[in-house]
Coordinates of C-alpha atoms in Angstrom, one line a residue:
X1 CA 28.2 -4.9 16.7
X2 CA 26.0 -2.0 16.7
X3 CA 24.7 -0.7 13.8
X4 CA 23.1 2.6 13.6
X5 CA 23.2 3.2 9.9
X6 CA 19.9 1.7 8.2
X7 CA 19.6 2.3 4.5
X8 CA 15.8 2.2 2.8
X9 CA 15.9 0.7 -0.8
X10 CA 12.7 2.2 -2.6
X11 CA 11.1 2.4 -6.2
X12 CA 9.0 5.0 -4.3
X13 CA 10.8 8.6 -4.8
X14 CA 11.0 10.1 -1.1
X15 CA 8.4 11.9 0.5
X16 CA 6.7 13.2 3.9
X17 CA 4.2 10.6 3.8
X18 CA 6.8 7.6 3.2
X19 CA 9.1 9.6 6.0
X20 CA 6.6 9.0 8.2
X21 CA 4.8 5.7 7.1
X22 CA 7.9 4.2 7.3
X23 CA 9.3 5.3 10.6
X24 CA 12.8 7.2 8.9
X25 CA 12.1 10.5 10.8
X26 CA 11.7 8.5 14.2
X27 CA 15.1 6.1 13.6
X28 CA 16.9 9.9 12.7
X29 CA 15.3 11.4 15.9
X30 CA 16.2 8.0 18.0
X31 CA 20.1 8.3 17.1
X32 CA 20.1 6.2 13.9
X33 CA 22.0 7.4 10.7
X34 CA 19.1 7.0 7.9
X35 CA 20.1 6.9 3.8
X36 CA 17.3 6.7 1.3
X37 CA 18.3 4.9 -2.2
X38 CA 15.4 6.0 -4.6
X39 CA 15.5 3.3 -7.9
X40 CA 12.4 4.8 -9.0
X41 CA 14.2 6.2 -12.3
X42 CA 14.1 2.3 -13.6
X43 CA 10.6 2.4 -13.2
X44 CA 8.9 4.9 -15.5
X45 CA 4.7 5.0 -14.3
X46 CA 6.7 6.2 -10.8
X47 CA 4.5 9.1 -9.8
X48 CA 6.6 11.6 -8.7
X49 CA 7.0 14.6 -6.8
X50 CA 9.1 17.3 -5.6
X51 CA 9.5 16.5 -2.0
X52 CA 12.9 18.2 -0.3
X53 CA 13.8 15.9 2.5
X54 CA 15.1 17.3 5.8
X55 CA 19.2 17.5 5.2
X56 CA 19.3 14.8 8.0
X57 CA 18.3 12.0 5.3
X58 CA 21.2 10.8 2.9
X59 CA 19.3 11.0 0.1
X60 CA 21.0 8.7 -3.4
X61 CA 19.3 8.8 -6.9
X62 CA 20.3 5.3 -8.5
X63 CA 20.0 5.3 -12.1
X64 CA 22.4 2.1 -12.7
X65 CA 23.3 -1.2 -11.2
X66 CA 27.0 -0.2 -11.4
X67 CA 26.6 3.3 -8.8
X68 CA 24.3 1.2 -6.9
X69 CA 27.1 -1.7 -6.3
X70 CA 29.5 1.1 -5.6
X71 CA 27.3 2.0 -2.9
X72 CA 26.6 -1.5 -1.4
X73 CA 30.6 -1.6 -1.7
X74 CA 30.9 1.4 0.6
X75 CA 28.0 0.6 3.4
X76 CA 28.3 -3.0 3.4
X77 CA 29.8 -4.2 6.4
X78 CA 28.1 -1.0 8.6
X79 CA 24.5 -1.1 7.5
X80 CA 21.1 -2.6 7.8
X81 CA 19.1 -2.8 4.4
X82 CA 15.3 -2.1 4.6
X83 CA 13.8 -2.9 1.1
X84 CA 10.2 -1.5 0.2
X85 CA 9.9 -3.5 -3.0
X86 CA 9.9 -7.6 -3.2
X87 CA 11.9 -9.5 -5.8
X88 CA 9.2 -10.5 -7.8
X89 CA 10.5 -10.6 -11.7
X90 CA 13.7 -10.9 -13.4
X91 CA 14.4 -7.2 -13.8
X92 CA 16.0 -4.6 -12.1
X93 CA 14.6 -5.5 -9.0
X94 CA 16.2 -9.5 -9.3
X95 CA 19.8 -7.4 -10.2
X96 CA 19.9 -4.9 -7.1
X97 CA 18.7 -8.2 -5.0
X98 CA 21.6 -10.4 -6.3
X99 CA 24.2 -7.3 -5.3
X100 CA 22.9 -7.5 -2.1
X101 CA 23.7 -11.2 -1.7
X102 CA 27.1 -11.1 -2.8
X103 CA 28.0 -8.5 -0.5
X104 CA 26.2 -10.6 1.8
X105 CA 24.2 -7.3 3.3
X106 CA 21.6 -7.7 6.3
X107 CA 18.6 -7.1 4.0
X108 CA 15.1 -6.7 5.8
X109 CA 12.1 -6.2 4.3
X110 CA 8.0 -4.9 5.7
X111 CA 5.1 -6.7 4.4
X112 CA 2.0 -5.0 5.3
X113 CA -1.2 -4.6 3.1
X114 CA -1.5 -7.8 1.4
X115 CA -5.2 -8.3 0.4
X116 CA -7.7 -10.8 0.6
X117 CA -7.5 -13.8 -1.9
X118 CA -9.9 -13.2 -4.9
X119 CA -11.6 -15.6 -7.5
X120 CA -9.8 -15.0 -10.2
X121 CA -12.9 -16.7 -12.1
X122 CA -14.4 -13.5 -12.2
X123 CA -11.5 -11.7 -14.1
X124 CA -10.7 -14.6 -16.7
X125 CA -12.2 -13.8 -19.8
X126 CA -11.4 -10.2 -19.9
X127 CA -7.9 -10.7 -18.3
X128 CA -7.1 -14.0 -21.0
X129 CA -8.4 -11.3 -23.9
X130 CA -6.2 -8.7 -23.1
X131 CA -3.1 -10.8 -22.2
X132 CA -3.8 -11.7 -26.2
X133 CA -3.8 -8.3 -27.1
X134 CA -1.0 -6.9 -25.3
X135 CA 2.0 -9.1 -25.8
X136 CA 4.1 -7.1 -23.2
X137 CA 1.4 -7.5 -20.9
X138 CA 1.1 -11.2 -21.1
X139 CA 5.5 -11.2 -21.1
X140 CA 5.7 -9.5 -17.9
X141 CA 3.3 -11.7 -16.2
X142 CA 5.1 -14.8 -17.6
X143 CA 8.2 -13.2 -16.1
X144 CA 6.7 -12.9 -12.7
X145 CA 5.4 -17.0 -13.2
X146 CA 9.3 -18.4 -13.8
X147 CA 10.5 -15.9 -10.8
X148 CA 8.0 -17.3 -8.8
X149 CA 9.0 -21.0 -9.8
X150 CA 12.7 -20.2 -10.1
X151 CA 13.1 -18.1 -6.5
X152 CA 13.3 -20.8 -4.0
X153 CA 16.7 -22.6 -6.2
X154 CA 18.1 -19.3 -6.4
X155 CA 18.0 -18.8 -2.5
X156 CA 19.6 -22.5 -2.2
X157 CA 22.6 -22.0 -4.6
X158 CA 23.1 -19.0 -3.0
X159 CA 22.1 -16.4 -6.3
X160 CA 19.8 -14.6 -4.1
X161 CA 20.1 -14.6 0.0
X162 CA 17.0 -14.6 2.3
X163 CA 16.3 -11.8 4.7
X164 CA 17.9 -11.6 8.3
X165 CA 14.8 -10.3 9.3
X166 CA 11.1 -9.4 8.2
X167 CA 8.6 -6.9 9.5
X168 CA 4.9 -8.3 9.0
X169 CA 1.6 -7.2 9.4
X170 CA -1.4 -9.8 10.3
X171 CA -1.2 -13.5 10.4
X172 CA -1.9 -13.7 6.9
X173 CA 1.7 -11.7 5.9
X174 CA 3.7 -13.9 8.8
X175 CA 2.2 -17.0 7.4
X176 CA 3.3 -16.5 3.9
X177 CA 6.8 -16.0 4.5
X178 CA 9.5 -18.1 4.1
X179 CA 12.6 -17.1 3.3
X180 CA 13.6 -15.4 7.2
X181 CA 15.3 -16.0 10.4
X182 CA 12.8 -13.9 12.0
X183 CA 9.4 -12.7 11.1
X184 CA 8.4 -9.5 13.7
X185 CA 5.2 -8.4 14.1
X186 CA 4.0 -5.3 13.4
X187 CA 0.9 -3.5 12.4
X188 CA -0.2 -1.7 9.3
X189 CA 1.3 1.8 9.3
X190 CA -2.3 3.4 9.4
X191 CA -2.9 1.4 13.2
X192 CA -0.3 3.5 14.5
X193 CA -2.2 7.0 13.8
X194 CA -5.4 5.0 15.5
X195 CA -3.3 4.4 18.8
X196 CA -2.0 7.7 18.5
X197 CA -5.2 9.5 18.4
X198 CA -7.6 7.2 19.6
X199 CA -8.1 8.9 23.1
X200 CA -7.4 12.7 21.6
X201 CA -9.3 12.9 18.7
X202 CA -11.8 16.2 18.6
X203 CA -14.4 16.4 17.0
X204 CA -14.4 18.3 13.3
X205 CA -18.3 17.8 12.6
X206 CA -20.1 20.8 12.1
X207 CA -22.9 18.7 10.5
X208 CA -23.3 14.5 10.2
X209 CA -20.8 13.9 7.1
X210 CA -19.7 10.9 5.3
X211 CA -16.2 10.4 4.0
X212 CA -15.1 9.0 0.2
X213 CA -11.8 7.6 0.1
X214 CA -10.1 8.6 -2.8
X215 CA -7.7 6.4 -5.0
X216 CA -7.0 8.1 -7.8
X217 CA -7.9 5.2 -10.1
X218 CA -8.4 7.1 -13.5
X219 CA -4.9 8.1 -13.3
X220 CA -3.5 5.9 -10.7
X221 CA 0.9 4.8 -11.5
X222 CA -0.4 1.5 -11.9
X223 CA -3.6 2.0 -13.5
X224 CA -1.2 3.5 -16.4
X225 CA 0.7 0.1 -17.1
X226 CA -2.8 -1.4 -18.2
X227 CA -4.5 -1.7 -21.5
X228 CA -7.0 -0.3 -20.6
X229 CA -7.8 3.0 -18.4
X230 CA -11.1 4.5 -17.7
X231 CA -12.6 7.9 -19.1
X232 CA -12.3 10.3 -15.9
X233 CA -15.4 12.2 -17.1
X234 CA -16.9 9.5 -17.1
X235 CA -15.7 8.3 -13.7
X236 CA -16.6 11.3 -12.2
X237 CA -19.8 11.8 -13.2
X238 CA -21.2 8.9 -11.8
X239 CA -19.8 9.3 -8.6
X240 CA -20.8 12.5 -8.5
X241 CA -24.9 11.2 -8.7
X242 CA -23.8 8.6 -6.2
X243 CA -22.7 11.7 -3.8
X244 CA -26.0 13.9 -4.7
X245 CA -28.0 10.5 -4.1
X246 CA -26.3 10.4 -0.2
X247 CA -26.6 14.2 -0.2
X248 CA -30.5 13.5 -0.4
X249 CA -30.4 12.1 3.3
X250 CA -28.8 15.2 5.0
X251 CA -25.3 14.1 4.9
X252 CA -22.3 16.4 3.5
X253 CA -19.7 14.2 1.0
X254 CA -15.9 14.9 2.3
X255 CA -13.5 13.6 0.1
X256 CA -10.4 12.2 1.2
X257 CA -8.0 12.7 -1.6
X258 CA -5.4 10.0 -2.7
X259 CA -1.5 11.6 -2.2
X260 CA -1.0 11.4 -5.9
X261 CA -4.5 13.2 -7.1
X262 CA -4.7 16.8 -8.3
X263 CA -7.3 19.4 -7.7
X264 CA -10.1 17.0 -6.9
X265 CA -12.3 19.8 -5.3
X266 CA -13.2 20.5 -8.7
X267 CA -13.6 17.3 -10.0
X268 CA -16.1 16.4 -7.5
X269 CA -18.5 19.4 -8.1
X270 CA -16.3 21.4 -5.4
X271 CA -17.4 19.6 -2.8
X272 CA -15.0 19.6 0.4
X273 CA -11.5 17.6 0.1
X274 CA -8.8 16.9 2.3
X275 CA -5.1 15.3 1.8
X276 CA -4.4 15.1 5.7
X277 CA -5.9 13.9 8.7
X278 CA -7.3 11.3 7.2
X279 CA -8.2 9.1 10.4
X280 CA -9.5 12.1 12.4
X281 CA -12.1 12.5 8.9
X282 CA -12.6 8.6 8.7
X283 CA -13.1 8.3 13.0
X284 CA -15.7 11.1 13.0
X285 CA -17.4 10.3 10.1
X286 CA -20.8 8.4 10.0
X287 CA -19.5 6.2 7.4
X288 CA -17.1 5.8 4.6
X289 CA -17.2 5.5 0.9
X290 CA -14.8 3.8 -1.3
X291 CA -13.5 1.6 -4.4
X292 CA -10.6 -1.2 -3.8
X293 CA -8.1 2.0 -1.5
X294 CA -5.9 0.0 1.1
X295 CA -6.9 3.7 3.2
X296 CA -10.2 1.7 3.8
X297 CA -8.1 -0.2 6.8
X298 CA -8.8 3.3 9.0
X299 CA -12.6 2.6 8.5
X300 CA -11.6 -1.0 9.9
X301 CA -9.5 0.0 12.7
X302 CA -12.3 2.3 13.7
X303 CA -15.1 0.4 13.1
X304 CA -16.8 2.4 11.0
X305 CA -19.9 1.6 8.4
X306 CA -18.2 0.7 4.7
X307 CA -20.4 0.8 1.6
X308 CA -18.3 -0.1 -1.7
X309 CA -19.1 1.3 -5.2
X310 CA -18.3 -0.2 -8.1
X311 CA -18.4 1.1 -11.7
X312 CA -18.8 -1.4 -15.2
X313 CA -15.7 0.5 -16.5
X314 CA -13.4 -1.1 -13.1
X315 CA -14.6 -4.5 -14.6
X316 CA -12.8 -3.8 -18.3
X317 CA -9.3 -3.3 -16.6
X318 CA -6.9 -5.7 -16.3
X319 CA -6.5 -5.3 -12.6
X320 CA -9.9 -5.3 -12.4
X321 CA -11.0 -3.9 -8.2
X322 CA -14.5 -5.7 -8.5
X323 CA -13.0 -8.6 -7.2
X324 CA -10.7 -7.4 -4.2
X325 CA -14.1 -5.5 -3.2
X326 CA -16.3 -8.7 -3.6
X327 CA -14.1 -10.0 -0.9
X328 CA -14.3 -7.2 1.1
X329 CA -18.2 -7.4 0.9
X330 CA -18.1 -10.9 2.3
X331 CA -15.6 -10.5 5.0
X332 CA -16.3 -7.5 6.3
X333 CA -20.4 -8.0 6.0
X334 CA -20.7 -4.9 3.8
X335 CA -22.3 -3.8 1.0
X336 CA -21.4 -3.4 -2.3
X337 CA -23.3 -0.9 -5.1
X338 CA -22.9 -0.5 -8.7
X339 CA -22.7 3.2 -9.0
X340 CA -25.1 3.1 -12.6
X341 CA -27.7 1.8 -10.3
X342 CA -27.0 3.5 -6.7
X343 CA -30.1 5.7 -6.7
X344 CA -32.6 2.5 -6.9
X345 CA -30.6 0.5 -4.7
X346 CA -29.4 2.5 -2.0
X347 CA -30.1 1.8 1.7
X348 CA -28.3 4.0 4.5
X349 CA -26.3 1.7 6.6
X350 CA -26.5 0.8 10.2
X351 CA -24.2 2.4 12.8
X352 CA -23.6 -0.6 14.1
X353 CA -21.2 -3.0 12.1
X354 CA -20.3 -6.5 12.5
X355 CA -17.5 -6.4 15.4
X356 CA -16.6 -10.2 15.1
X357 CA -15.8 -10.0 10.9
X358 CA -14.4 -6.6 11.6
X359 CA -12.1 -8.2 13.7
X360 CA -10.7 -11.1 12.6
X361 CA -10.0 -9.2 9.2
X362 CA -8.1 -7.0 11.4
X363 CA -6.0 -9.6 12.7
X364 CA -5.3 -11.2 9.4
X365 CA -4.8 -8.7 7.2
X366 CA -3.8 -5.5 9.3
X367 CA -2.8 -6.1 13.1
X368 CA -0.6 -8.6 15.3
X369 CA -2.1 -10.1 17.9
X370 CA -0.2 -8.8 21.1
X371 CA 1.0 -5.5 19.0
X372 CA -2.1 -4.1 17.9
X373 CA -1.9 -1.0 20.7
X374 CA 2.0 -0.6 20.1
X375 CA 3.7 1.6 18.0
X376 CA 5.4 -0.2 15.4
X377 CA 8.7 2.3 15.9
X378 CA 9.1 0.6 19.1
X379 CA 8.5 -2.9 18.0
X380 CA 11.2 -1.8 15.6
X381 CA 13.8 -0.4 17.9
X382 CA 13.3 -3.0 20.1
X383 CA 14.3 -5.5 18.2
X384 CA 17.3 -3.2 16.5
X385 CA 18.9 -2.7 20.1
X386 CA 18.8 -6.2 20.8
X387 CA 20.1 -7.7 17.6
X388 CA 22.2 -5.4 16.4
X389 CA 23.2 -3.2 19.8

C-alpha cells in the first residue's frame, strides 16, 4: 500500500535548519504529506525558537502521552514514523516508544553523527566526583545503564517493537545496529551540501581567512544539564588571544556561529560571523578552528587543515570534549592546543592533510561507501517508492 503520509517525532522544536537537514521540505515538494510532532515541551534545556513553518507542514505540540496516543490512534494504519530521538532511558522517550508498538506503527529512525569511541580513563576522576555530588546526575545515568540492559527483553516480549527500517550514516552507525529489517545507507546531512556545491562553489575570499566553528558550549542545551558550566568571559577571552595569536600571520578569524548562539560578533571582539553558508566558509577557507562541533565533518568532507583547541575549564565538565577531540587528534592526524598556552605552541598547519586518515574517518563515521556522491533525499525516496509504493 502506498503511503505518502510520513510523520517526524522530535524533541527538537521545528525549524529551517531541521526542515532541511532532515529532508521534510523535499518529501512535501516530492508529493508526500509531512506532520511534525514536537515533544520538546517534556524536555526543559530544549533551546527554542520561534520558527513559523510553511502551512504545508502539520505541525502538533505534544505536551502528554494521552494527546500523543490519540494521535498515533488517528495516523496509525496510514503513516510512516521517522523518530529523531533513540529510546535510551525509561522516561518519556521509553512511553511514546511503547505507544508506537502497540499500535504496531512503521517506526524508522536516522543515525548519523555518532562519534569516535573515547577513553573514558581520562574523564574518571572528575566524572566519579561529580556523579557523588549530584545525585540526579548519577540517577539519570543509572537509568540509561538498566535501559541499556533491559532493551533487548523488551523488544522480545514484544514491550517495545524494532524499527521497519533505519537510515545510517558510515560503517560504524550500520554496524551498531540491531534491532532492524533494514539498515539504508545514507550520509551525514552536511555531505549532501558538499555534493551540492562541490563543482559551483565561488569564491568569498577577499583576503586568506581561517574559519572557527562555533558550538556554543558556555551556554550549549546540553551543557545546561551539567554540574558544571564554564564562565563565558572567561571562555571568550582566551579564544579571543588564540584568534589575535593567528591574526599575527596575516590571516582574518571568521566565525561560524552555532544555530543556537546570540550576537557572537561582539563576543569575539566584533570580528566577522556568519550563521549560513557554512560549507562555502569552511571549502574556501585555509583551515578551520574548533572544539568537539559535529560541523567539523564539512572540514572533513573537504579536506581541509583542522587544528583543535582545548581549554582547562572543558576538562571540569561532566561531558568533558577533551576526550572526543583526543580522538579526533589521532584519527584524523591533527593537532590539538591548549588555548592557555597557544601563543608558545603554535605552528601554522600544512595545506596538505593526511588523505588516507581523512578518509577512512569519512567512511566510518560520516559517508557510505557507494552513497557518498548521492543525495540522501533520493536514497530516501528510493527506498519509500519501493517499499511502501
Amino acid at each position: 500500500m502506498l503511503r505518502k503520509n510520513i510523520i517526524f517525532l522530535s524533541h527538537i522544536p521545528l525549524s529551517d535548519h531541521l526542515c532541511r537537514k532532515f529532508w521534510i521540505n523535499d518529501l512535501i515538494n516530492r508529493g508526500y504529506s509531512v506532520s511534525f510532532y514536537d515533544i520538546s515541551r517534556f524536555f526543559p534545556y530544549t533551546h527554542k525558537n520561534n520558527y513559523l513553518p510553511d502551512n504545508k507542514i502539520n505541525l502538533y505540540s505534544v505536551a502528554s502521552l494521552e494527546y500523543f496516543e490519540y494521535l498515533i490512534s488517528r495516523s496509525c494504519t496510514t503513516s510512516i514514523y521517522i523518530n529523531l530521538f533513540y529510546p535510551s532511558k525509561f522516561d518519556i522517550t521509553y512511553g511514546i516508544y511503547r505507544i508506537l508498538a502497540r499500535y504496531n506503527c512503521i517506526i524508522s529512525t536516522i543515525i548519523w553523527g555518532r562519534l569516535p569511541n573515547i577513553n573514558s580513563s581520562r574523564l574518571l576522576s572528575w566524572s566519579y566526583f561529580l556523579y557523588i555530588l549530584n545525585p540526579s546526575i548519577f540517577f539519570s545515568r543509572l537509568n540509561f545503564v538498566l535501559f541499556k540492559f533491559s532493551y533487548p527483553y523488551l523488544l522480545k516480549f514484544n514491550i517495545l517493537k524494532p524499527f521497519n527500517f533505519v537510515f545510517a550514516a558510515g560503517s560504524y552507525c550500520s554496524a551498531i545496529i540491531s534491532n532492524t529489517k533494514f539498515v539504508i545507507p545514507v550520509n551525514l546531512c552536511d555531505n549532501d551540501e558538499v555534493v551540492l556545491k562541490s563543482s559551483s562553489i565561488v569564491s568569498n575570499r577577499s583576503k586568506p581567512y581561517v574559519v572557527f566553528i562555533d558550538s556554543n558550549i558556555t551556554n550549549h542545551p546540553d551543557m545546561l544539564t551539567t554540574e558544571y558550566v564554564m564562565n563565558p568571559d572567561t571562555y571568550y577571552s582566551k579564544m579571543n588571544k588564540v584568534f589575535e595569536t593567528i591574526e599575527l600571520f596575516g590571516f582574518e578569524v571568521i566565525v561560524l556561529e552555532h544555530p543556537t548562539s546570540n550576537h557572537l560578533s561582539s563576543k569575539f571582539n566584533n570580528r566577522k560571523s556568519v550563521r549560513s553558508d557554512t560549507c562555502s566558509f569552511v571549502y574556501n577557507s585555509n583551515f578551520v578552528i574548533s572544539h568537539q562541533s559535529t560541523a567539523i565533518s564539512y572540514a572533513i568532507l573537504c579536506f581541509k587543515p583542522i587544528v583543535l583547541i582545548s581549554t582547562i575549564e572543558m576538562s571540569l565538565c561532566l561531558d568533558n570534549p577533551i576526550p572526543l577531540m583526543h580522538s579526533y587528534s589521532k584519527l584524523l592526524g591533527i593537532p590539538l592546543y591548549s588555548a592557555e598556552n597557544f601563543n608558545d605552541n603554535f605552528i601554522l598547519p600544512s595545506s596538505q592533510v593526511d588523505e588516507k586518515l581523512y578518509s577512512n574517518f569519512m567512511y566510518r563515521y560520516l559517508v557510505s561507501k557507494g552513497s557518498e556522491y548521492k543525495l540522501n533525499i533520493n536514497i530516501v525516496l528510493n527506498f519509500l517508492e519501493n517499499h511502501f509504493g
